[in-house]
Coordinates of N, CA, C and O in Angstrom, one line a residue:
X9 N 34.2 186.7 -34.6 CA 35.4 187.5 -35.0 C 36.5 187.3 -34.0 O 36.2 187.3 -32.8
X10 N 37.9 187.1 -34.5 CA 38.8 187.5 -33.5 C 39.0 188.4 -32.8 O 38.6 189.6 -33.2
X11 N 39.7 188.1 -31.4 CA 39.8 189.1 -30.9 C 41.6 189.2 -31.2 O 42.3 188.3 -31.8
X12 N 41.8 190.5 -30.6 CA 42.8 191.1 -31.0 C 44.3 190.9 -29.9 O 45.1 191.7 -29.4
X13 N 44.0 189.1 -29.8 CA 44.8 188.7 -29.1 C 45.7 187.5 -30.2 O 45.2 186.4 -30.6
X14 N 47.6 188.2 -30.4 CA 48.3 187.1 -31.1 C 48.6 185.8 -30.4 O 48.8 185.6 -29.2
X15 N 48.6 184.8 -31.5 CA 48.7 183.5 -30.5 C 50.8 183.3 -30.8 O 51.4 183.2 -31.9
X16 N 51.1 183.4 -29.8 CA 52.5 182.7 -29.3 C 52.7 181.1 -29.4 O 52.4 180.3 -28.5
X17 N 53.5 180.7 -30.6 CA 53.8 179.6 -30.9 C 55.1 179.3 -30.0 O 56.0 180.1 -30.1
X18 N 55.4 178.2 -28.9 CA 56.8 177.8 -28.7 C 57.6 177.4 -29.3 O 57.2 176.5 -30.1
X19 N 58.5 177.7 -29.4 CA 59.7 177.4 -30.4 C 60.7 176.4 -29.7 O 61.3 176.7 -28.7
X20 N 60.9 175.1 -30.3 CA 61.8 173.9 -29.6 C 63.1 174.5 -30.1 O 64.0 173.8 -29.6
X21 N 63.8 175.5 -30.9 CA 64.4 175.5 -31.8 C 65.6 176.3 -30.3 O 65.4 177.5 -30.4
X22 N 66.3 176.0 -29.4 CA 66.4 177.1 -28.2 C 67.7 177.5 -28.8 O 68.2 178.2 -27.9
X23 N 68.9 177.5 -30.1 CA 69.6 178.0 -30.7 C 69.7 179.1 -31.8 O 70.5 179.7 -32.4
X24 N 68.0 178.9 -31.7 CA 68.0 180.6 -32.6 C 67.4 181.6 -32.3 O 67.6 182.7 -32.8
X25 N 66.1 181.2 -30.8 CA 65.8 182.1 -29.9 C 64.6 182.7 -30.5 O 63.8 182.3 -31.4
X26 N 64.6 183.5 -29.9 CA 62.9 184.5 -30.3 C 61.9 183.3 -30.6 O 62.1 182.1 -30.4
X27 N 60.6 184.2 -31.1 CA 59.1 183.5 -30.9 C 58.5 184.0 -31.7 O 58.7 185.2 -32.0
X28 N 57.4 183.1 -32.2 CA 56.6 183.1 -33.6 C 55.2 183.7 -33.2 O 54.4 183.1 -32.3
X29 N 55.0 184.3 -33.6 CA 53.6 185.0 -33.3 C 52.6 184.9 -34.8 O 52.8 185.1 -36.0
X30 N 51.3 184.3 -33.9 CA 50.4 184.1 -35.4 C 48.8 185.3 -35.0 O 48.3 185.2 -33.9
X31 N 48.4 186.0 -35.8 CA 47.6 186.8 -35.5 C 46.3 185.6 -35.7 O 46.1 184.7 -36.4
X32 N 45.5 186.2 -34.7 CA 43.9 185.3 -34.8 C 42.8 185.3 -36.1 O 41.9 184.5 -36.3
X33 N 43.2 186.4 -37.0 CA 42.7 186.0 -38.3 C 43.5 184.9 -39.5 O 42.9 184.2 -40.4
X34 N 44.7 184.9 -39.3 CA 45.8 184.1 -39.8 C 45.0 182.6 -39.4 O 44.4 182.1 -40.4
X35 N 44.9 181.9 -38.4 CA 44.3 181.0 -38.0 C 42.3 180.9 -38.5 O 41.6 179.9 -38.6
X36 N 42.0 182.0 -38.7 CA 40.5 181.7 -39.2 C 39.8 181.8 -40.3 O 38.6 181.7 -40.7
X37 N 41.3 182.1 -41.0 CA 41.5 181.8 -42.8 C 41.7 180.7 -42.9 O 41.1 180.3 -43.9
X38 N 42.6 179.7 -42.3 CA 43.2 178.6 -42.3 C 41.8 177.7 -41.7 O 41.8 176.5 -42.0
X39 N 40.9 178.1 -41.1 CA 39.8 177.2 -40.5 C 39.1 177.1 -41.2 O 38.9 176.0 -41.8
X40 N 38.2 178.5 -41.7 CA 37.6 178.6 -43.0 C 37.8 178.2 -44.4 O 37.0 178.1 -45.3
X41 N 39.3 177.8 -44.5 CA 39.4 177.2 -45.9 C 39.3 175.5 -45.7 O 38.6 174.8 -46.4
X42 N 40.1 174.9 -44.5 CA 39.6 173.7 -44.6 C 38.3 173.4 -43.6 O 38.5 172.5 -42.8
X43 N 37.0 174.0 -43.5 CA 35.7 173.5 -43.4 C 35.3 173.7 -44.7 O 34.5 172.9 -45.2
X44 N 35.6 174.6 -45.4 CA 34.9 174.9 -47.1 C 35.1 173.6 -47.8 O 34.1 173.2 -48.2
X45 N 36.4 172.8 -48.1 CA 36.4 172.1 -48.8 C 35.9 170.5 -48.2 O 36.2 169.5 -48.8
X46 N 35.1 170.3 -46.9 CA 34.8 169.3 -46.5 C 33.6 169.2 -47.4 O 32.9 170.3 -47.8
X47 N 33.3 167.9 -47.9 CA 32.1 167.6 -48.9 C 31.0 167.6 -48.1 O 31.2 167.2 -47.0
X48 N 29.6 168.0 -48.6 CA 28.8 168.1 -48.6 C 28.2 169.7 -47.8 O 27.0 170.1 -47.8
X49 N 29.5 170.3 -47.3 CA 29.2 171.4 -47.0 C 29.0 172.4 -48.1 O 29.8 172.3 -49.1
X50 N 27.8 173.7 -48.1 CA 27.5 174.5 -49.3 C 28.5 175.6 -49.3 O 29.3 175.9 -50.1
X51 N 28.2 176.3 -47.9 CA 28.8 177.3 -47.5 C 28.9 177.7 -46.4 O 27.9 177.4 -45.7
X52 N 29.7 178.3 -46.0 CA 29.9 179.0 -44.6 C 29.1 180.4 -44.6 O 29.3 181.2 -45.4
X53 N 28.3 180.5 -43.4 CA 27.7 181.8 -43.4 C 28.5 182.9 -43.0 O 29.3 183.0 -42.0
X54 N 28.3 183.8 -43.7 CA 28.6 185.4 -44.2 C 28.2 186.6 -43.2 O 27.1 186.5 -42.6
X55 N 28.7 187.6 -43.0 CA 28.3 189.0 -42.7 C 27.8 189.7 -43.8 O 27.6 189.1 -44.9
X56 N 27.4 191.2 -44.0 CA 27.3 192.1 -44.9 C 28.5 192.2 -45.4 O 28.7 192.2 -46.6
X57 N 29.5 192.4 -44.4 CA 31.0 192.7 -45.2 C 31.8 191.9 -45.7 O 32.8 192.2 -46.3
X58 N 31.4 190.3 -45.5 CA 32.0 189.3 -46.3 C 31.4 189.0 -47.9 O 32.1 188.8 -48.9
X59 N 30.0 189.2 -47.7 CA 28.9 189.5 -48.7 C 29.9 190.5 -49.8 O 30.5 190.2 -50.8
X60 N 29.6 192.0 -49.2 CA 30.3 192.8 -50.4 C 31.6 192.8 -50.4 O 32.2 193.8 -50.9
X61 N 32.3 191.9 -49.8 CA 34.1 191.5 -50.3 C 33.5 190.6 -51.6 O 33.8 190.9 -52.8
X62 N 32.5 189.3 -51.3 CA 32.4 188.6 -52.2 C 31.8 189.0 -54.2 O 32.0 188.6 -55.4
X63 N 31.0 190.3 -53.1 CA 30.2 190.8 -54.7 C 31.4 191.6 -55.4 O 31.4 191.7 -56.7
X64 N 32.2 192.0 -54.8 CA 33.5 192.9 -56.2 C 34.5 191.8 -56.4 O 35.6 192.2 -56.8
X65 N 34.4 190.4 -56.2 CA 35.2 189.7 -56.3 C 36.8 189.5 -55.9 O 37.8 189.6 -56.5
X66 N 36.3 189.3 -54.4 CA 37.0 189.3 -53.8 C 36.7 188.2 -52.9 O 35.6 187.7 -52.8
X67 N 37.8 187.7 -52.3 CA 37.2 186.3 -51.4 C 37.1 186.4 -49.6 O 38.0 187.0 -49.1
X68 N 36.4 186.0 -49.0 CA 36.4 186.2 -47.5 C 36.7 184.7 -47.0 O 35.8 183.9 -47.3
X69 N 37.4 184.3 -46.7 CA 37.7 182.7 -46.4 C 37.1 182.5 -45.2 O 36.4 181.5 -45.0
X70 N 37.5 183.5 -44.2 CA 37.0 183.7 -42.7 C 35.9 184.0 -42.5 O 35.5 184.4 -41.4
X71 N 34.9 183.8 -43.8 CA 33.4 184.0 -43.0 C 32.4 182.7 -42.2 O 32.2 181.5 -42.7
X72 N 32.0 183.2 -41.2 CA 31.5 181.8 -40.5 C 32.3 181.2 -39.7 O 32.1 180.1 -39.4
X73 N 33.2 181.8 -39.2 CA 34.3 181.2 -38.2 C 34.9 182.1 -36.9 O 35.7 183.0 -36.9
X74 N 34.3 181.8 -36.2 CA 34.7 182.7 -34.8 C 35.1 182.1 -33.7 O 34.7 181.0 -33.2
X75 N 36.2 182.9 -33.3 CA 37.7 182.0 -32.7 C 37.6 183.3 -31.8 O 37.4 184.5 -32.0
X76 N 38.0 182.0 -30.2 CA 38.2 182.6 -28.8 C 39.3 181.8 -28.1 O 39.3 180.6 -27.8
X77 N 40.0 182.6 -27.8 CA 40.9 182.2 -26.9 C 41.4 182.6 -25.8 O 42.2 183.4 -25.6
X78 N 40.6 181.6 -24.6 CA 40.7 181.8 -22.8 C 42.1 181.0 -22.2 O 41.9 179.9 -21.6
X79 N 43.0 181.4 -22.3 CA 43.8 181.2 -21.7 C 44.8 180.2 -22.2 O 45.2 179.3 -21.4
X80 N 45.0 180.2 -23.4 CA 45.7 179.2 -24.1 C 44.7 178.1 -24.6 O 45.2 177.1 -25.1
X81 N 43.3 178.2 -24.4 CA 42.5 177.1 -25.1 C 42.0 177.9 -25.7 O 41.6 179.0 -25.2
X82 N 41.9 177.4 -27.3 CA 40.9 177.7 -28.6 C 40.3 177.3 -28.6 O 40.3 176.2 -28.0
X83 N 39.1 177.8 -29.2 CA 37.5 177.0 -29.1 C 37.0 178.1 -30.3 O 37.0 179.3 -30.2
X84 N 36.6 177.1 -31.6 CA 36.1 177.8 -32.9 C 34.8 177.5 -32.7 O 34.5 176.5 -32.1
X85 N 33.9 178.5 -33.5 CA 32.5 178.2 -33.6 C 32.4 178.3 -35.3 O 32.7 179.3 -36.0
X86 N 31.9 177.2 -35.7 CA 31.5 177.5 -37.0 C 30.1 177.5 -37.8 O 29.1 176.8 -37.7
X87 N 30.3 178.7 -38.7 CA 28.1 178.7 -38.8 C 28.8 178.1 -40.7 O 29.7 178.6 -41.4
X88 N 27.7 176.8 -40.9 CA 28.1 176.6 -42.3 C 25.9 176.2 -42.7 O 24.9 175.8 -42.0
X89 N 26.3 176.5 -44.4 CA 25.3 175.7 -44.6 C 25.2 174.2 -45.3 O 26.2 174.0 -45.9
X90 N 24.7 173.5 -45.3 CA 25.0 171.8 -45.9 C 23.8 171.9 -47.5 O 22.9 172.5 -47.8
X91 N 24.7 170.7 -48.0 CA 23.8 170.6 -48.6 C 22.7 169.6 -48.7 O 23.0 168.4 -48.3
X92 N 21.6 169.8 -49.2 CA 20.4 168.8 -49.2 C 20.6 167.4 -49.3 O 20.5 167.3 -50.6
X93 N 20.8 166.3 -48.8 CA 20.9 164.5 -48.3 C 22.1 164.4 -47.6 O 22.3 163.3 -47.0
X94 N 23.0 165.2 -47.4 CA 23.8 165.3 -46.4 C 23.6 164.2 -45.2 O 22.5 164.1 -44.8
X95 N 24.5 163.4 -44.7 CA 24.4 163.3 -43.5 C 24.9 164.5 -42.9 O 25.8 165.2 -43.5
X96 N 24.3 165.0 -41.8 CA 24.5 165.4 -41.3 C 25.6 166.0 -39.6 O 26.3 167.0 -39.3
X97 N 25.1 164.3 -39.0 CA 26.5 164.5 -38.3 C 27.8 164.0 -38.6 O 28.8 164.3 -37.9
X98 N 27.8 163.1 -40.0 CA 29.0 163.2 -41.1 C 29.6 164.3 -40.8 O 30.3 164.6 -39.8
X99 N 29.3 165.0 -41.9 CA 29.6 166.1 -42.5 C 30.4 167.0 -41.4 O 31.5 167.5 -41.6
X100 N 29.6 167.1 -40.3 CA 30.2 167.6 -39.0 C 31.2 167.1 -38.2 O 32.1 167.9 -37.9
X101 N 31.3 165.7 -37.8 CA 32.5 165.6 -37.8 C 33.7 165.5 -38.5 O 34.9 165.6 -38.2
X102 N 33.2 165.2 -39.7 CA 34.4 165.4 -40.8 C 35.0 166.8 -40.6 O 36.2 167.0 -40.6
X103 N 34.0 167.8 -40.6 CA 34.5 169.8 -40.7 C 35.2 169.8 -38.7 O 35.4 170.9 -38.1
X104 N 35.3 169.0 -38.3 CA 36.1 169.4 -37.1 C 37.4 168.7 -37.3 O 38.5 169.2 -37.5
X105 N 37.1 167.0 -37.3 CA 38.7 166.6 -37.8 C 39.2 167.2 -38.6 O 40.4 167.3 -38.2
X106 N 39.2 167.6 -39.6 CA 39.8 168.7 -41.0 C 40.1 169.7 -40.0 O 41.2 169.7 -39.5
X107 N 39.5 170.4 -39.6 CA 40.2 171.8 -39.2 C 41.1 171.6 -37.7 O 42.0 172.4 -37.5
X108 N 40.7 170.5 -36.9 CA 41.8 170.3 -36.1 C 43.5 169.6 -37.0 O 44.6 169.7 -36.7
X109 N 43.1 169.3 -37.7 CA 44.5 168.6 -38.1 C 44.9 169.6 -39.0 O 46.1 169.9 -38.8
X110 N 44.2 170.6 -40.3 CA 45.1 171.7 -40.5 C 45.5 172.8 -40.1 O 46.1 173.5 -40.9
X111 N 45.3 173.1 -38.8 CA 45.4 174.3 -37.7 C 46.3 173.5 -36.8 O 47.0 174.3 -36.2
X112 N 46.7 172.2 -36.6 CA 48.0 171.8 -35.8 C 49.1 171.6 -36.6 O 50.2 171.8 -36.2
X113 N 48.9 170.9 -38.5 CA 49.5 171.2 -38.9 C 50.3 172.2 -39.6 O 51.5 172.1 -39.8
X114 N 49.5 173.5 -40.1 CA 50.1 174.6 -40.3 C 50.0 176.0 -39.0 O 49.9 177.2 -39.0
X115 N 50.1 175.3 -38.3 CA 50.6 176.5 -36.9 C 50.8 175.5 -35.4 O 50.6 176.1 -34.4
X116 N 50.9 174.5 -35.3 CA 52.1 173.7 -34.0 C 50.4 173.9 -33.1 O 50.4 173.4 -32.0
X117 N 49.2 174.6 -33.6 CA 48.8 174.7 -32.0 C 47.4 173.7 -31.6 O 46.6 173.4 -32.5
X118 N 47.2 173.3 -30.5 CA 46.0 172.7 -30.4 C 44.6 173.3 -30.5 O 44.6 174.4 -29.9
X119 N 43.4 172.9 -31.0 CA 42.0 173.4 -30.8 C 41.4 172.5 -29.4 O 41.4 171.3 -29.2
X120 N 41.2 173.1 -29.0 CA 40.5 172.5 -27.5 C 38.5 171.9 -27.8 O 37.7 171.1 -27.3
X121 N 38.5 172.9 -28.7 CA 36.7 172.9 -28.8 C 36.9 172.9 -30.9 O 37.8 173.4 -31.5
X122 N 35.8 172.3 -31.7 CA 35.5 172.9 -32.8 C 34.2 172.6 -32.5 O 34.0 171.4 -32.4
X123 N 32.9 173.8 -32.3 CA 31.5 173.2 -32.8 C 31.3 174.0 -34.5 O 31.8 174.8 -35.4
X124 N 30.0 172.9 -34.2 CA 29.3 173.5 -35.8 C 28.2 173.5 -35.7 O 27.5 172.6 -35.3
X125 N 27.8 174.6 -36.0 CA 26.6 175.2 -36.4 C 25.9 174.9 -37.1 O 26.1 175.9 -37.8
X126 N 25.0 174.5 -37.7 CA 24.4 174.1 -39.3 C 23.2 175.0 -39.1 O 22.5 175.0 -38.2
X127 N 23.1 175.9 -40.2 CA 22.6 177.2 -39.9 C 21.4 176.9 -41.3 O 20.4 177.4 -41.5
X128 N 22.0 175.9 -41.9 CA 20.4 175.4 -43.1 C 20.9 175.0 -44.0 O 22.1 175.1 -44.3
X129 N 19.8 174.0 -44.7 CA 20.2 173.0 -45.9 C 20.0 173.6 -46.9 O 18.9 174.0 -46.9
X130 N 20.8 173.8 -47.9 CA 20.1 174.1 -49.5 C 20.0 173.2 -50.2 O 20.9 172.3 -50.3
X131 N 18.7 173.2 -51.1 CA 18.9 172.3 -51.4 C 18.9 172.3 -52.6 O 18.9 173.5 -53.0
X132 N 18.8 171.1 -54.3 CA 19.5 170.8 -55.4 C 18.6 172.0 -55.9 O 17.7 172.4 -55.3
X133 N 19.0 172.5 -57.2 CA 18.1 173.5 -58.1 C 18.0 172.2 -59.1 O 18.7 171.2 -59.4
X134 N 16.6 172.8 -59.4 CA 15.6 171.5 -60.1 C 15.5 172.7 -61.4 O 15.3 173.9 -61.3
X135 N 15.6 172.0 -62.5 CA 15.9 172.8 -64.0 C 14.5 173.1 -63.9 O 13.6 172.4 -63.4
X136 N 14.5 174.7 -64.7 CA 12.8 174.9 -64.3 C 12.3 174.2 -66.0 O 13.0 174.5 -67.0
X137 N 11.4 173.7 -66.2 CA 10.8 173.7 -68.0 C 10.9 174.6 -68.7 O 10.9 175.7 -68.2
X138 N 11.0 174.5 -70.0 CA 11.2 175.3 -71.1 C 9.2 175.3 -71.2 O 8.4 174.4 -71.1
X139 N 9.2 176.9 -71.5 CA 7.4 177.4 -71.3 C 7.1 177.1 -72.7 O 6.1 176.6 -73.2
X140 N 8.4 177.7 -73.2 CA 8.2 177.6 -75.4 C 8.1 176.2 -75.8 O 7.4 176.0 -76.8
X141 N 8.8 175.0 -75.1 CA 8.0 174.0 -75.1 C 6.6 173.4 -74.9 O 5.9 172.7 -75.6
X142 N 6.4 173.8 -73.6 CA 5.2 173.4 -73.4 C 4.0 173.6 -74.3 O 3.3 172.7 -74.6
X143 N 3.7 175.0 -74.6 CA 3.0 175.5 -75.4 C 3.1 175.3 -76.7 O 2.1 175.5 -77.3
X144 N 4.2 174.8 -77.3 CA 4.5 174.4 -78.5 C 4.1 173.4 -78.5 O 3.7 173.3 -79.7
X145 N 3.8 172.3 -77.9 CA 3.4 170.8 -78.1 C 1.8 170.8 -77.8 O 1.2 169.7 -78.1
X146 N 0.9 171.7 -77.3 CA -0.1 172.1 -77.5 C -0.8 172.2 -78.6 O -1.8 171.6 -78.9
X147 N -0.1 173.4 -79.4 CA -0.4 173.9 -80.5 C -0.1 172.6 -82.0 O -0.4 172.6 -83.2
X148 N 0.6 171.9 -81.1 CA 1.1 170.8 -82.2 C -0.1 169.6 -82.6 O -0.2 168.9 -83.6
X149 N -0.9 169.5 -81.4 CA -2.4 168.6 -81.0 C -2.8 169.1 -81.8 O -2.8 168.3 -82.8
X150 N -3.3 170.1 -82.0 CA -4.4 170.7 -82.3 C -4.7 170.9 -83.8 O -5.8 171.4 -84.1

């Protein structure tokens, strides 16, 4: 979870002055949405309260993403699940380049660290048989 420290963007801009302040959930919505859409990832792991954001339909983007920042270095931890033939350290490095380049491109700032977590594979759902079949071609022998 963030802590309740805003991150201070510099501003090159020195003719209009002041400074851009980005809150640490702002950035772990922005992390969580681009690790979600890296392929072969299932999902990012959840709390209870991302859980029942999700069951009334509602969305948690920031679940599975925990962001620290020691002194001007970020360092994200990400817990995701993969899905089953995955490479795996694919898939991983792909979910850090993605979230390094959309967190410099929509907020100026650098990530010092992204790890990943792979917290478990799911794997394909296998169609279960029709029972009224089976029994039906039984009965059809006979």
């Amino acid at each position: 979870m963030a802590e309740n420290k805003n991150l201070v963007l510099s501003s090159n801009n020195q003719e209009i002055g002041g400074e851009i302040v980005v809150a640490p959930e702002v950035v772990e919505i922005i992390v969580g949405i681009a690790a979600s859409k890296v392929d072969g990832v299932y999902a990012m792991r959840g709390n209870l309260a991302s859980n029942v954001t999700e069951l009334f339909g509602g969305s948690a983007h920031d679940k599975g993403v925990y962001l620290k920042n020691d002194e001007g270095s970020i360092k994200i931890d990400l817990f995701c699940y993969l899905n089953y033939g995955v490479s795996v350290p694919k898939v991983a490095m792909d979910m850090q380049e993605k979230v390094k380049q959309q967190v410099l491109y929509m907020t100026d700032l650098e990530i010092s660290e992204v790890n990943v977590h792979v917290v478990g594979v799911v794997p394909e759902k296998v169609a279960l048989p029709d029972l009224d079949e089976l029994f039906d071609s039984e009965d059809e022998e006979e």
